[in-house]
mmCIF file of N, CA and C in Angstrom:
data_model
loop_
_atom_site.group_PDB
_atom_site.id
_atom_site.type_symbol
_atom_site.label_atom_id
_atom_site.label_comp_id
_atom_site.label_asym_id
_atom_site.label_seq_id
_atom_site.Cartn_x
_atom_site.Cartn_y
_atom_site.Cartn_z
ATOM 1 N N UNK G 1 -97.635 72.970 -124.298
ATOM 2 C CA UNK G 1 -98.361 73.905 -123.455
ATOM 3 C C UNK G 1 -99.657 74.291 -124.165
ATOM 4 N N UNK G 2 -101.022 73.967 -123.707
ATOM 5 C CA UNK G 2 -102.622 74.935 -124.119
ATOM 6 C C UNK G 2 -102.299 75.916 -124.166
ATOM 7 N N UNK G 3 -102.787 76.487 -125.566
ATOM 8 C CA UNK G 3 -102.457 77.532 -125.894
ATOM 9 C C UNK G 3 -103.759 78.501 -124.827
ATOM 10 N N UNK G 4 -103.474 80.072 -124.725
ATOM 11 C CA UNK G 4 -104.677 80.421 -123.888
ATOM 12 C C UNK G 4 -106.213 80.438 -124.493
ATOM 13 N N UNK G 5 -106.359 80.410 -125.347
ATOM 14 C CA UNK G 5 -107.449 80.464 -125.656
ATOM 15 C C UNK G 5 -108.620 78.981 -125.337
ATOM 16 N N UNK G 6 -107.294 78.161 -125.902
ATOM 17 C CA UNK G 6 -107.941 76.979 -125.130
ATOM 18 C C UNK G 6 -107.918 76.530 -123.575
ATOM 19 N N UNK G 7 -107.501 77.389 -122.860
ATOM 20 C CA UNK G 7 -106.892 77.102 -121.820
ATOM 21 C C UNK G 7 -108.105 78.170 -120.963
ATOM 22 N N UNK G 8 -109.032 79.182 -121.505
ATOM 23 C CA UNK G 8 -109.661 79.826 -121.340
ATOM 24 C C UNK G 8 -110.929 79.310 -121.493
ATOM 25 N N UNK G 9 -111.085 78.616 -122.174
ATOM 26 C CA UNK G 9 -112.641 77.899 -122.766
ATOM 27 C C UNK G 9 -112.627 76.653 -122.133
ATOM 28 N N UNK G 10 -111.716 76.185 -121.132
ATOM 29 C CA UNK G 10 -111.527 74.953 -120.353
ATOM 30 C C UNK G 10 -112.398 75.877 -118.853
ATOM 31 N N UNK G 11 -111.845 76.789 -118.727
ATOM 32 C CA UNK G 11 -112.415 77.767 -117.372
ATOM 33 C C UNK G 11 -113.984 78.239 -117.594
ATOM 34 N N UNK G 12 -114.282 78.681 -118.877
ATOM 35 C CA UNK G 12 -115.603 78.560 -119.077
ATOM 36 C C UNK G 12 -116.555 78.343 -119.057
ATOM 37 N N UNK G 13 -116.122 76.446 -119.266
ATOM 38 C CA UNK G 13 -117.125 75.585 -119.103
ATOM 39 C C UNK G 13 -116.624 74.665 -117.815
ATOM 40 N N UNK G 14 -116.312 75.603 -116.853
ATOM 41 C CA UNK G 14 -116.173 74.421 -115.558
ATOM 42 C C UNK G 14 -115.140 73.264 -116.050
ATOM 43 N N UNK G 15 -114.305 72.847 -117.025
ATOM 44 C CA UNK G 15 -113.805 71.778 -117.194
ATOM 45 C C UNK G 15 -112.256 71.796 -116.400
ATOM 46 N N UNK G 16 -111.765 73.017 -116.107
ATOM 47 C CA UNK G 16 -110.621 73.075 -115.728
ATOM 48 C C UNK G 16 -110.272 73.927 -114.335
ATOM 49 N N UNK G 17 -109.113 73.896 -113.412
ATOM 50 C CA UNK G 17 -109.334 74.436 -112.260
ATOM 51 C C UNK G 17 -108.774 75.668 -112.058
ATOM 52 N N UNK G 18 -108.931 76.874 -111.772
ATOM 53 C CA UNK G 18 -108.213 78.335 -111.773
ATOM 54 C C UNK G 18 -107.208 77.818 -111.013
ATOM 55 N N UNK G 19 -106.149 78.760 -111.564
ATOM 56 C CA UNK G 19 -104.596 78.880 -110.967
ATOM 57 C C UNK G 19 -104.063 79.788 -111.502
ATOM 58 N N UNK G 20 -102.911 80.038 -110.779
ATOM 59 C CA UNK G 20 -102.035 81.533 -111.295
ATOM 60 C C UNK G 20 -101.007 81.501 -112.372
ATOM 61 N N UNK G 21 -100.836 82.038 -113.389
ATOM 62 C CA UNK G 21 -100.171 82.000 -114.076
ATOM 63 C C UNK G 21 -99.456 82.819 -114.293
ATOM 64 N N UNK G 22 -98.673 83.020 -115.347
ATOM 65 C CA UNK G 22 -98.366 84.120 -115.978
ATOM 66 C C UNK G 22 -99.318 85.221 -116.688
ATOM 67 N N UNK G 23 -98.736 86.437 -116.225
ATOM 68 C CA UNK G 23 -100.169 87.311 -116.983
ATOM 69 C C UNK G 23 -100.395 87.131 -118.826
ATOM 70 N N UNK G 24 -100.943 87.403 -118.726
ATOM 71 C CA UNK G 24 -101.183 87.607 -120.344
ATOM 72 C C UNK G 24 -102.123 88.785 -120.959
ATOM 73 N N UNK G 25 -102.262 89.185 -122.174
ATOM 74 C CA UNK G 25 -102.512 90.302 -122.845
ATOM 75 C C UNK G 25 -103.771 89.380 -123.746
ATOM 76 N N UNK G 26 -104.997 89.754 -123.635
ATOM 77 C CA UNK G 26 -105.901 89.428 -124.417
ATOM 78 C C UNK G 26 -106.535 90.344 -125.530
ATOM 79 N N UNK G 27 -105.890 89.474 -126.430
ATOM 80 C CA UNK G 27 -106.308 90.628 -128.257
ATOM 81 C C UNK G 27 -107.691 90.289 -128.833
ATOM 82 N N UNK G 28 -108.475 91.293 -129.375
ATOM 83 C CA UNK G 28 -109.817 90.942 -130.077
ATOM 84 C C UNK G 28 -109.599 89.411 -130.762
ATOM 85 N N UNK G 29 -110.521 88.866 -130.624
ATOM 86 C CA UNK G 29 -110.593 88.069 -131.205
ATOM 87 C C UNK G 29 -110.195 86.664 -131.131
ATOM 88 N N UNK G 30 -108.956 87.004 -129.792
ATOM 89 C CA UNK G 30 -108.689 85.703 -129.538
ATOM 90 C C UNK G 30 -110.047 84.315 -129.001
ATOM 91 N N UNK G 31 -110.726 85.362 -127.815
ATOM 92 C CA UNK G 31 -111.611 85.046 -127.043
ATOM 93 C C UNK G 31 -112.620 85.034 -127.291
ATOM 94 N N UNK G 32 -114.274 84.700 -126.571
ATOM 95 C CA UNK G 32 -115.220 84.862 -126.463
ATOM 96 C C UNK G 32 -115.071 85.968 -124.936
ATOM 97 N N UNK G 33 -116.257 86.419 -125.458
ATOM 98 C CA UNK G 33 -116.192 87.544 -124.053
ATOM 99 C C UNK G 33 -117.019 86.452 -122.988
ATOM 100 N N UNK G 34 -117.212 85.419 -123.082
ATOM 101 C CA UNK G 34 -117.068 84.602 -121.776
ATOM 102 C C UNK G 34 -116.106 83.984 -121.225
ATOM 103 N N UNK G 35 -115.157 83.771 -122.490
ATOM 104 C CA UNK G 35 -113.772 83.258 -122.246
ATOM 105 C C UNK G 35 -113.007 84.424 -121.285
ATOM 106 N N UNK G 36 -113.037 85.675 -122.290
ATOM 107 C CA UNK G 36 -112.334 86.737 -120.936
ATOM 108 C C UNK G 36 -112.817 87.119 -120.022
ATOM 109 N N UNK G 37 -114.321 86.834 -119.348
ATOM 110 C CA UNK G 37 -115.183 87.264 -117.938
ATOM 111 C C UNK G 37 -113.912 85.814 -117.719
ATOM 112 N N UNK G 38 -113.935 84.544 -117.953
ATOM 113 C CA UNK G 38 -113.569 83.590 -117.221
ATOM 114 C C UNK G 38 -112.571 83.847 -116.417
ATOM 115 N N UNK G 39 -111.312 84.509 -117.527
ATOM 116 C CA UNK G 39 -110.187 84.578 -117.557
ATOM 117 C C UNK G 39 -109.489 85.482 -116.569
ATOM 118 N N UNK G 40 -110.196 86.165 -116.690
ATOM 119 C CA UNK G 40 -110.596 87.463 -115.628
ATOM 120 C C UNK G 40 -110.755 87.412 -114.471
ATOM 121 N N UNK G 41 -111.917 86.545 -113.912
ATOM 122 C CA UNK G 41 -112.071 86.149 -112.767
ATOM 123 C C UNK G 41 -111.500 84.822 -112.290
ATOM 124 N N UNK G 42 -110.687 84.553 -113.292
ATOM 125 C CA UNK G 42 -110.200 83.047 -111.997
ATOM 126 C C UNK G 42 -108.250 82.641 -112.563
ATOM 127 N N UNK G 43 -108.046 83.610 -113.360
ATOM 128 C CA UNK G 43 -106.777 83.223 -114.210
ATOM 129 C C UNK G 43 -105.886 84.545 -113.063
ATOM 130 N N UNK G 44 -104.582 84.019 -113.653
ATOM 131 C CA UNK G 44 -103.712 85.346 -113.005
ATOM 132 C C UNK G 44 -104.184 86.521 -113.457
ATOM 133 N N UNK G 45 -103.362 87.642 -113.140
ATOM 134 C CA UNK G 45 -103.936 88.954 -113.392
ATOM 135 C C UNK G 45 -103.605 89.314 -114.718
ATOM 136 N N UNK G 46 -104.851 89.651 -115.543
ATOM 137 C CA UNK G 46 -104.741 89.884 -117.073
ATOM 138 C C UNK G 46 -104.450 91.340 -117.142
ATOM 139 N N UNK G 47 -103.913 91.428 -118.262
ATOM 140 C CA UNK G 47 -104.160 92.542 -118.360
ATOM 141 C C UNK G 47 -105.153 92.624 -119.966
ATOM 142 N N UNK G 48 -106.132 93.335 -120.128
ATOM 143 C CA UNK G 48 -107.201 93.278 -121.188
ATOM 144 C C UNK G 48 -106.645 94.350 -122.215
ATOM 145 N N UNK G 49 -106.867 94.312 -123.277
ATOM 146 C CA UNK G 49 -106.290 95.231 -124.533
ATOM 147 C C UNK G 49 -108.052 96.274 -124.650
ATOM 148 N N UNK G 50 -107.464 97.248 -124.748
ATOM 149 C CA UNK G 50 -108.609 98.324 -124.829
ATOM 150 C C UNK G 50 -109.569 97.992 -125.953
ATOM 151 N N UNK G 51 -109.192 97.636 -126.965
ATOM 152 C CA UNK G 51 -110.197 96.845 -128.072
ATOM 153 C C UNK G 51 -110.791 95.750 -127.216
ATOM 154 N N UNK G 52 -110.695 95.127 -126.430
ATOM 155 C CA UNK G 52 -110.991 94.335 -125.958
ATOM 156 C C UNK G 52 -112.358 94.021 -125.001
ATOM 157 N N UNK G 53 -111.707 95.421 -124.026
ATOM 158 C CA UNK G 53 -112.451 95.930 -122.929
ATOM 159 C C UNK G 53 -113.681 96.699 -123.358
ATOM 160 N N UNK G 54 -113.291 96.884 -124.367
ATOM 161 C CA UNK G 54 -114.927 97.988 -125.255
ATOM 162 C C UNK G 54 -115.531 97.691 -125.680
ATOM 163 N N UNK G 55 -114.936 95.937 -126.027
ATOM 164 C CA UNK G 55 -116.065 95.275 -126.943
ATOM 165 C C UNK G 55 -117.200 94.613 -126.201
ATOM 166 N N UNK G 56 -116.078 94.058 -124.794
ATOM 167 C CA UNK G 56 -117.477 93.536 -123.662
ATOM 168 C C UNK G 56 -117.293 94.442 -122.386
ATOM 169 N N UNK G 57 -117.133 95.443 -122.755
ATOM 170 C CA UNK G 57 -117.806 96.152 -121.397
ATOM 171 C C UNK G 57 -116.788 96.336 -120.042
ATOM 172 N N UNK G 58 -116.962 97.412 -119.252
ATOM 173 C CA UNK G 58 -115.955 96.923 -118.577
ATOM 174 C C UNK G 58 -116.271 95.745 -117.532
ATOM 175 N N UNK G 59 -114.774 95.726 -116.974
ATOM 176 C CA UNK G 59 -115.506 94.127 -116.489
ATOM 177 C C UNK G 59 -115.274 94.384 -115.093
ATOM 178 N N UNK G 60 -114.688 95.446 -114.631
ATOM 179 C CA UNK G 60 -114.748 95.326 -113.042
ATOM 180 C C UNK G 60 -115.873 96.577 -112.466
#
């Protein structure tokens, strides 16, 4: 199984197709904060870690 991070940077760059998943919890650092705008807008429903959300802003 892609782990999410890579599975996030596939959505990023257009290489891969949104679908629903299982939610997941995104921790500093895993991501690029383009990886979590991606993730965000086209992945199942995330839920974002408050370190997270502060670092890029809110996103909705």
């Amino acid at each position: 199984m892609p782990s999410i991070a890579a599975s996030a940077r596939k959505l990023a760059q257009g290489q891969a197709s949104p679908r629903n998943s299982t939610p997941i919890t995104l921790r500093p650092g895993l991501l690029t904060p383009a990886e979590v705008v991606a993730v965000a807008r086209y992945a199942a429903p995330v839920e974002i870690a408050s370190e997270t959300r502060e670092a890029v802003g809110e996103l909705s």
